Short mmCIF file of C-alpha atoms in Angstrom, two decimals:
data_model
loop_
_atom_site.label_atom_id
_atom_site.label_comp_id
_atom_site.label_asym_id
_atom_site.label_seq_id
_atom_site.Cartn_x
_atom_site.Cartn_y
_atom_site.Cartn_z
CA MET A 12 -16.73 -1.74 6.45
CA TRP A 13 -19.89 -3.88 6.57
CA SER A 14 -18.01 -6.72 8.17
CA ILE A 15 -17.02 -4.63 11.23
CA PRO A 16 -20.21 -4.43 13.56
CA ALA A 17 -18.89 -1.48 15.46
CA HIS A 18 -18.76 0.61 12.34
CA MET A 19 -22.23 -0.36 11.28
CA GLU A 20 -23.76 0.19 14.71
CA SER A 21 -22.22 3.45 15.71
CA MET A 22 -21.47 5.42 12.57
CA GLU A 23 -23.50 7.50 10.13
CA CYS A 24 -22.92 6.38 6.53
CA TYR A 25 -21.75 9.84 5.64
CA ALA A 26 -19.02 9.69 8.38
CA CYS A 27 -17.01 7.79 5.77
CA HIS A 28 -18.80 8.59 2.52
CA ALA A 29 -18.80 12.38 2.77
CA ASP A 30 -16.05 13.39 0.34
CA TRP A 31 -15.49 16.72 1.94
CA ALA A 32 -16.89 19.32 4.32
CA PRO A 33 -16.35 23.14 4.49
CA GLN A 34 -14.06 24.03 7.40
CA CYS A 35 -13.56 27.66 8.13
CA TYR A 36 -11.27 27.93 11.17
CA GLY A 37 -11.10 31.15 13.22
CA CYS A 38 -13.70 33.84 12.96
CA HIS A 39 -11.84 37.09 13.71
CA VAL A 40 -14.52 39.77 14.32
CA THR A 41 -13.72 43.45 14.81
CA MET A 42 -16.40 45.85 16.03
CA ASP A 43 -15.23 49.39 15.55
CA TYR A 44 -17.23 52.16 17.28
CA SER A 45 -14.68 54.91 16.65
CA LYS A 46 -15.36 58.11 14.56
CA GLY A 47 -19.07 57.53 14.54
CA LYS A 48 -18.85 54.42 12.37
CA MET A 49 -22.19 52.74 11.49
CA ASP A 50 -23.23 49.47 9.88
CA VAL A 51 -26.35 47.64 8.75
CA ASP A 52 -28.59 46.40 11.58
CA TRP A 53 -29.95 43.21 10.26
CA ILE A 54 -32.10 42.46 13.33
CA ALA A 55 -33.65 45.90 13.24
CA ASN A 56 -34.31 45.61 9.51
CA ALA A 57 -35.84 42.21 9.94
CA ASN A 58 -38.31 43.50 12.56
CA SER A 59 -39.24 46.57 10.49
CA ALA A 60 -41.78 45.05 8.07
CA GLY A 61 -44.53 47.37 7.03
CA PRO A 62 -48.09 46.65 5.99
CA ASP A 63 -46.86 45.65 2.45
CA GLY A 64 -44.44 43.11 3.99
CA LEU A 65 -41.29 44.94 2.97
CA THR A 66 -38.55 45.65 5.43
CA ALA A 67 -36.64 48.88 5.71
CA ASP A 68 -33.85 47.46 3.52
CA GLY A 69 -36.32 46.53 0.83
CA PRO A 70 -35.93 49.67 -1.42
CA LEU A 71 -33.18 49.35 -3.99
CA GLY A 72 -30.11 51.30 -3.33
CA THR A 73 -30.44 51.28 0.49
CA ASN A 74 -29.23 49.00 3.28
CA GLY A 75 -32.07 50.09 5.52
CA LEU A 76 -31.63 50.73 9.19
CA LYS A 77 -28.19 51.06 10.71
CA SER A 78 -26.65 51.06 14.22
CA ALA A 79 -23.54 52.10 15.83
CA GLY A 80 -20.30 50.14 15.08
CA LYS A 81 -18.70 48.85 11.88
CA ALA A 82 -18.19 45.08 11.76
CA SER A 83 -15.45 43.38 9.80
CA GLU A 84 -14.44 39.74 9.73
CA THR A 85 -11.52 37.55 8.57
CA ARG A 86 -10.50 34.00 9.12
CA SER A 87 -7.39 32.03 10.14
CA TYR A 88 -7.43 29.20 7.46
CA LEU A 89 -9.78 27.10 5.37
CA ARG A 90 -9.83 23.35 4.80
CA TRP A 91 -12.16 20.99 2.86
CA GLU A 92 -10.67 17.49 3.11
CA THR A 93 -10.86 14.88 5.87
CA PRO A 94 -13.26 16.54 8.29
CA VAL A 95 -12.82 15.87 12.06
CA LEU A 96 -15.08 13.12 13.47
CA GLY A 97 -17.31 13.53 16.51
CA ILE A 98 -20.66 12.52 17.91
CA ASN A 99 -23.91 13.94 16.78
CA GLY A 100 -27.24 14.47 18.53
CA GLU A 101 -28.25 10.90 17.99
CA GLY A 102 -25.04 9.62 19.60
CA ARG A 103 -23.52 8.38 16.30
CA VAL A 104 -20.11 9.12 14.81
CA THR A 105 -20.39 11.97 12.21
CA PRO A 106 -18.27 14.58 10.52
CA LEU A 107 -17.78 17.79 12.32
CA MET A 108 -17.23 21.32 10.95
CA PRO A 109 -16.15 24.53 12.64
CA GLY A 110 -19.13 26.43 13.96
CA CYS A 111 -18.78 29.99 15.29
CA GLN A 112 -15.05 30.25 16.32
CA VAL A 113 -15.23 33.83 17.37
CA ILE A 114 -12.08 35.72 18.22
CA SER A 115 -13.14 39.30 19.07
CA THR A 116 -11.61 42.71 18.95
CA VAL A 117 -13.62 45.75 20.04
CA ILE A 118 -12.58 49.41 19.45
CA GLY A 119 -14.39 52.06 21.48
CA LYS A 120 -15.89 55.40 20.46
CA ASP A 121 -12.62 57.11 21.51
CA GLY A 122 -10.48 54.73 19.43
CA SER A 123 -9.19 52.77 22.46
CA VAL A 124 -9.03 48.99 22.26
CA LEU A 125 -11.56 47.52 24.66
CA ALA A 126 -11.01 43.87 23.81
CA LYS A 127 -8.17 42.30 21.62
CA ASN A 128 -8.33 38.90 20.17
CA GLU A 129 -10.57 37.85 22.98
CA ILE A 130 -12.11 34.30 23.17
CA TRP A 131 -15.27 33.77 25.14
CA ASN A 132 -15.77 30.69 27.17
CA THR A 133 -18.63 28.28 27.33
CA PRO A 134 -19.53 25.62 29.92
CA GLU A 135 -17.83 23.09 27.64
CA GLY A 136 -14.60 25.04 27.08
CA LYS A 137 -13.52 27.82 24.80
CA GLY A 138 -16.12 29.14 22.44
CA ILE A 139 -14.22 27.76 19.46
CA ASP A 140 -17.15 25.67 18.34
CA HIS A 141 -17.34 22.64 16.25
CA SER A 142 -20.71 21.17 15.13
CA PRO A 143 -21.97 17.87 13.83
CA VAL A 144 -22.85 18.17 10.10
CA GLN A 145 -24.28 16.20 7.25
CA PRO A 146 -22.38 17.97 4.54
CA HIS A 147 -24.29 16.45 1.59
CA THR A 148 -21.11 15.51 -0.20
CA ALA A 149 -21.48 11.74 -0.22
CA GLY A 150 -19.75 9.75 -2.88
CA ARG A 151 -19.42 6.04 -3.69
CA ARG A 152 -15.78 5.94 -2.51
CA ALA A 153 -15.37 6.04 1.21
CA ARG A 154 -12.62 7.59 3.29
CA THR A 155 -9.60 5.38 3.63
CA CYS A 156 -8.98 3.50 6.91
CA GLU A 157 -5.78 5.54 7.40
CA SER A 158 -7.72 8.88 7.04
CA CYS A 159 -9.46 8.13 10.40
CA HIS A 160 -7.37 5.55 12.28
CA SER A 161 -3.98 7.23 11.67
CA ASN A 162 -5.02 10.77 11.29
CA PRO A 163 -4.75 12.91 14.52
CA LYS A 164 -7.11 15.56 12.91
CA ALA A 165 -9.85 13.05 12.47
CA LEU A 166 -9.66 11.92 16.04
CA GLY A 167 -9.86 15.51 17.38
CA TYR A 168 -6.20 16.10 18.13
CA GLY A 169 -5.68 18.77 15.45
CA ILE A 170 -4.20 18.95 11.97
CA GLU A 171 -0.69 17.22 12.15
CA ASP A 172 -1.31 16.82 15.90
CA GLY A 173 -2.19 20.52 16.22
CA ARG A 174 1.46 21.69 15.69
CA PHE A 175 0.88 24.49 13.19
CA MET A 176 -0.67 27.01 15.58
CA ARG A 177 1.33 26.23 18.68
CA GLY A 178 2.54 29.46 20.28
CA VAL A 179 -0.21 31.78 18.94
CA GLU A 180 -0.89 32.89 22.55
CA LYS A 181 2.17 35.01 22.15
CA ASP A 182 2.93 37.80 19.67
CA LEU A 183 4.67 36.52 16.50
CA VAL A 184 7.73 38.39 15.35
CA VAL A 185 9.50 37.13 12.25
CA ASP A 186 12.99 38.63 12.06
CA LEU A 187 16.67 37.82 12.48
CA GLN A 188 17.36 35.65 15.55
CA ASP A 189 20.35 34.14 17.17
CA ALA A 190 20.79 30.37 17.79
CA LYS A 191 18.77 30.61 20.91
CA GLY A 192 15.87 32.42 19.26
CA ALA A 193 16.59 35.89 20.60
CA LEU A 194 15.74 38.73 18.18
CA LEU A 195 18.82 40.56 16.88
CA PRO A 196 17.43 43.84 15.58
CA GLY A 197 16.85 46.58 18.09
CA LYS A 198 13.57 47.47 16.53
CA THR A 199 10.99 44.93 15.32
CA SER A 200 7.23 44.77 14.59
CA VAL A 201 4.63 42.19 15.47
CA GLN A 202 3.41 40.33 12.33
CA SER A 203 0.64 38.37 14.21
CA PRO A 204 -0.71 39.69 17.45
CA ALA A 205 -1.22 37.20 20.27
CA ILE A 206 -4.52 35.43 20.89
CA PRO A 207 -3.84 35.08 24.64
CA LYS A 208 -6.43 32.26 25.50
CA LEU A 209 -5.60 30.04 22.39
CA ASP A 210 -2.98 27.66 23.43
CA HIS A 211 -3.71 25.07 20.74
CA ASP A 212 -4.70 24.75 17.06
CA LEU A 213 -8.21 25.83 16.07
CA SER A 214 -8.76 22.26 14.67
CA GLN A 215 -8.02 20.61 18.03
CA LEU A 216 -10.92 19.52 20.22
CA VAL A 217 -9.40 17.38 22.93
CA THR A 218 -6.11 16.28 24.36
CA ARG A 219 -4.97 12.63 24.45
CA ASP A 220 -5.57 12.45 28.16
CA GLY A 221 -9.20 13.47 27.60
CA GLU A 222 -9.43 17.14 28.32
CA GLN A 223 -12.10 18.87 26.08
CA LEU A 224 -10.66 22.19 24.99
CA VAL A 225 -13.61 23.74 23.03
CA SER A 226 -17.33 23.48 22.69
CA VAL A 227 -18.59 20.61 20.42
CA GLY A 228 -22.23 20.09 19.35
CA SER A 229 -23.49 22.13 22.26
CA HIS A 230 -27.07 22.24 20.95
CA TRP A 231 -27.49 18.45 21.50
CA PRO A 232 -27.05 16.59 24.80
CA LEU A 233 -25.43 13.61 23.04
CA GLY A 234 -23.12 15.69 20.90
CA GLY A 235 -19.42 16.06 21.56
CA PRO A 236 -16.00 14.90 20.56
CA LEU A 237 -15.21 11.17 20.13
CA PRO A 238 -15.14 9.59 23.62
CA GLN A 239 -11.85 8.83 25.19
CA LYS A 240 -12.24 5.00 24.94
CA MET A 241 -13.28 5.21 21.30
CA ARG A 242 -10.30 7.40 20.43
CA GLU A 243 -7.91 5.06 22.14
CA LYS A 244 -9.39 2.10 20.33
CA MET A 245 -9.34 3.89 16.97
CA GLU A 246 -5.88 5.34 16.90
CA ARG A 247 -3.36 3.34 15.02
CA THR A 248 -0.76 6.03 14.31
CA GLY A 249 2.81 4.92 13.86
CA LEU A 250 2.13 1.25 13.45
CA CYS A 251 4.99 0.92 10.84
CA MET A 252 7.37 0.95 13.87
CA GLY A 253 5.86 -2.28 15.04
CA CYS A 254 8.25 -3.87 12.47
CA HIS A 255 10.71 -1.15 11.48
CA HIS A 256 11.95 -0.44 14.93
CA LYS A 257 13.85 -3.74 14.42
CA GLN A 258 15.54 -2.33 11.36
CA ALA A 259 18.40 -1.12 13.47
CA ASP A 260 19.13 -4.74 14.65
CA GLY A 261 21.15 -5.95 11.81
CA LYS A 262 21.14 -9.64 12.83
CA PHE A 263 17.38 -9.66 13.16
CA TRP A 264 16.82 -7.66 9.93
CA GLU A 265 18.90 -10.14 7.85
CA LYS A 266 16.35 -12.78 8.59
CA VAL A 267 13.45 -10.86 7.06
CA ALA A 268 15.05 -8.41 4.63
CA GLU A 269 15.50 -9.00 0.88
CA GLU A 270 17.52 -7.28 -1.80
CA GLY A 271 15.81 -4.06 -3.12
CA TRP A 272 12.66 -2.69 -1.69
CA ARG A 273 9.08 -3.85 -1.14
CA ASP A 274 6.16 -2.07 -2.88
CA ASN A 275 2.77 -1.73 -1.23
CA ASP A 276 1.52 -5.04 -2.57
CA ALA A 277 4.61 -6.83 -1.22
CA HIS A 278 4.18 -5.12 2.19
CA ARG A 279 0.65 -6.25 2.38
CA ASP A 280 1.49 -9.73 1.38
CA LEU A 281 4.10 -9.92 4.08
CA MET A 282 1.61 -8.61 6.64
CA LYS A 283 -0.85 -11.19 5.56
CA LYS A 284 1.69 -13.99 5.95
CA ALA A 285 2.66 -12.67 9.39
CA ILE A 286 -0.89 -12.60 10.71
CA GLU A 287 -1.72 -16.01 9.20
CA ALA A 288 1.43 -17.48 10.90
CA TYR A 289 0.36 -15.84 14.17
CA ALA A 290 -3.13 -17.39 13.78
CA ASP A 291 -1.63 -20.75 13.11
CA LYS A 292 0.64 -20.53 16.14
CA SER A 293 -2.27 -19.49 18.35
CA ALA A 294 -4.43 -22.40 17.04
CA THR A 295 -1.70 -24.83 17.82
CA ALA A 296 -1.18 -23.44 21.28
CA ASN A 297 -4.90 -23.82 22.12
CA ARG A 298 -5.13 -27.50 21.06
#
């Protein structure tokens, strides 16, 4: 790490040394105003302090002041490992964690649905926020090179390239289907209602062509996802194919293959020999 100037100049130490960060993806909030439902009004309570300094919710056995509407909340999924990387308020590479990723449903006083799985936009994109964080989980052992350079999630492209939540903008029905995906039963039920504006995974920040999908570090002018050029320089996904695409060429592969299989140490030794041979060839060509 210390021998790579770009790492030392542009990264927070905890970008690599943070062992984990809490990642709560999707904040599904329902506000239900039907049937006279009420809930604790935390703002009103906080502003109700009396001469003795106690607020309305101070006495034991009471939640204090209430207001119309009952709030409930669930989430889509949780993760802890290999947080996404982005840029913090000082312009340095840092871990990110989900901020308020609000997906709202509002039920009116008469029981009608006023909003269902609604996402609210910000100037940066969808209000599915990610924020720079110092997670205070630093350890001696840093993240591996692969956990950043060959991990689409770390680069901002989503867990496993964002493939797990594709299609959530449509209702999900799990039932018998034919070979073309058409449902066979005449009567089915929706297992997971659509989130119409969510056409990507909650862990995805950007596309590979540079479109920012969600808000990132919006409190800080320098905050945001990893810049396009940085992502392009960082990503080293699929490098195995640099050699192994030749495996289908029998005549070529006979020249480099050996009986049995190569373990990791043998692979590294072969790569070392290859780059040393390339260096020698380049030096000879430049004489």
